[in-house]
Amino acid sequence: MNLLWILSGLLEHRKGGLFSPLGSHRLRAIAPAGALGRLGHGIAMTQGESLADKLDASALRTADVVIVAKQFTDIAPALRRVKEGGARIVVDVCDDVFSLDHLRAIYAELLDLADLCTVASPVLAERVSAHYAAIGRNTPVALVPDCVEGEALPPRFRPAPDQPLRLLWFGQPANLDALDAELPDLGDWASDVPLALSIVTSLTPQIAERFPSGRCGLPIRRLPWSPEVMGMALDWCDLVIVPSAATGDKLVKSSNRVASALWAGRLPVAFPLPSYQPFADSALLAERMVAGIAQALARPEDVEARIVQGQDLIRRHFTSDAVAQRWNAVLGAFSVSAPHDQVRL
């Protein structure tokens, strides 16, 4: 089957492969597509911003299935022409596009064109299914998880007795509100158990003002996101914290931060979002971060075993090869015989 992914935004070639700073593109498109290529599918990728100029490109004309990754601009007119050429359309949704003003109208048209919709979390599956029911459509909706990147690293939980416990938060700036809410509790707790916090995100002057080098009695280190910085930060930390809340915009989140922490050999303490439930026996799920941290410190002998258990789960369901198998099953609805040449636009 010839598959064409439509990405968006900045794309680079690094270390012989395609790279995007968007986690959704790396974990839901680039890495799974590479694994699908190893299964024998033809793989092509292009950018939505230039789609209208490439409608005569061979990869578009020969695509059996076109998969639309996260988009920020209106590509529906060009995508409609692609569909008229015979390709089946899959729209991949990884955000609550119904509540985001800058995406709502764009995705209303994309979802209307979709022959199938894939989603990143169980709650998104419910919301997209409800959208289709409301407009009288029976478009199928399938859950496809984010994959992890790289190789699993050895589990480690050995806090230095004479050093603060090292906590790491990483993610998009929009998720920092949940960390904001946890800082007072963490600061109070740090008077008994010294803590140090690193934040890895896309830095702005506003974030620097909001999270100075010391706040609520916590030393805070701000680091700009990059794959290299993430690797160093994960190696530095003792625990990863993933605070959140049971609100509409948070409940749709995928499992990627919890899975990424476990895959890097670190235990995540995470708010119990629906997509984290498969990791209930490996991650420490707690509504308040201090409760999960206290649990890890109370039974340190269990932490590395929990990480091992999480990594076993990831190998079965969340590596790029495992996620490619899930994509393969979902795309089986469009099964056709097609050449297996790989094309790059």
XYZ file of N, CA and C in Angstrom, residues 20-30 70 94 146-147 149 172 225 256:
57
model
N 11.113 16.689 12.998
C 10.202 17.792 13.290
C 10.308 18.127 14.765
N 10.276 19.411 15.124
C 10.244 19.759 16.548
C 8.914 19.419 17.201
N 7.889 19.119 16.411
C 6.585 18.753 16.955
C 6.593 17.279 17.352
N 6.364 17.031 18.635
C 6.322 15.646 19.094
C 5.258 14.842 18.367
N 4.126 15.462 18.077
C 3.058 14.735 17.395
C 3.506 14.246 16.025
N 4.323 15.029 15.328
C 4.815 14.583 14.024
C 5.836 13.464 14.166
N 6.734 13.592 15.146
C 7.747 12.547 15.307
C 7.122 11.232 15.786
N 6.215 11.321 16.772
C 5.707 10.128 17.450
C 4.486 9.527 16.768
N 3.824 10.304 15.913
C 2.610 9.815 15.275
C 2.729 9.716 13.754
N 3.844 10.184 13.201
C 3.991 10.146 11.752
C 5.368 9.635 11.343
N 6.421 10.382 11.662
C 7.742 10.062 11.113
C 8.231 8.692 11.567
N -1.052 16.567 12.219
C -1.469 17.856 12.784
C -1.257 18.987 11.776
N -4.771 14.655 17.474
C -4.041 14.473 18.732
C -4.286 15.616 19.709
N 0.722 7.252 20.553
C 2.050 7.784 20.235
C 3.080 6.686 20.474
N 4.153 6.708 19.725
C 5.243 5.775 19.997
C 6.338 6.472 20.805
N 10.584 7.091 21.362
C 11.722 7.280 20.466
C 12.952 6.587 21.035
N 4.934 20.899 26.630
C 4.597 22.140 25.943
C 4.286 23.240 26.965
N 13.949 23.166 25.108
C 13.750 21.814 24.593
C 14.578 21.553 23.346
N 2.187 9.995 25.960
C 3.590 10.057 25.526
C 4.560 10.492 26.613
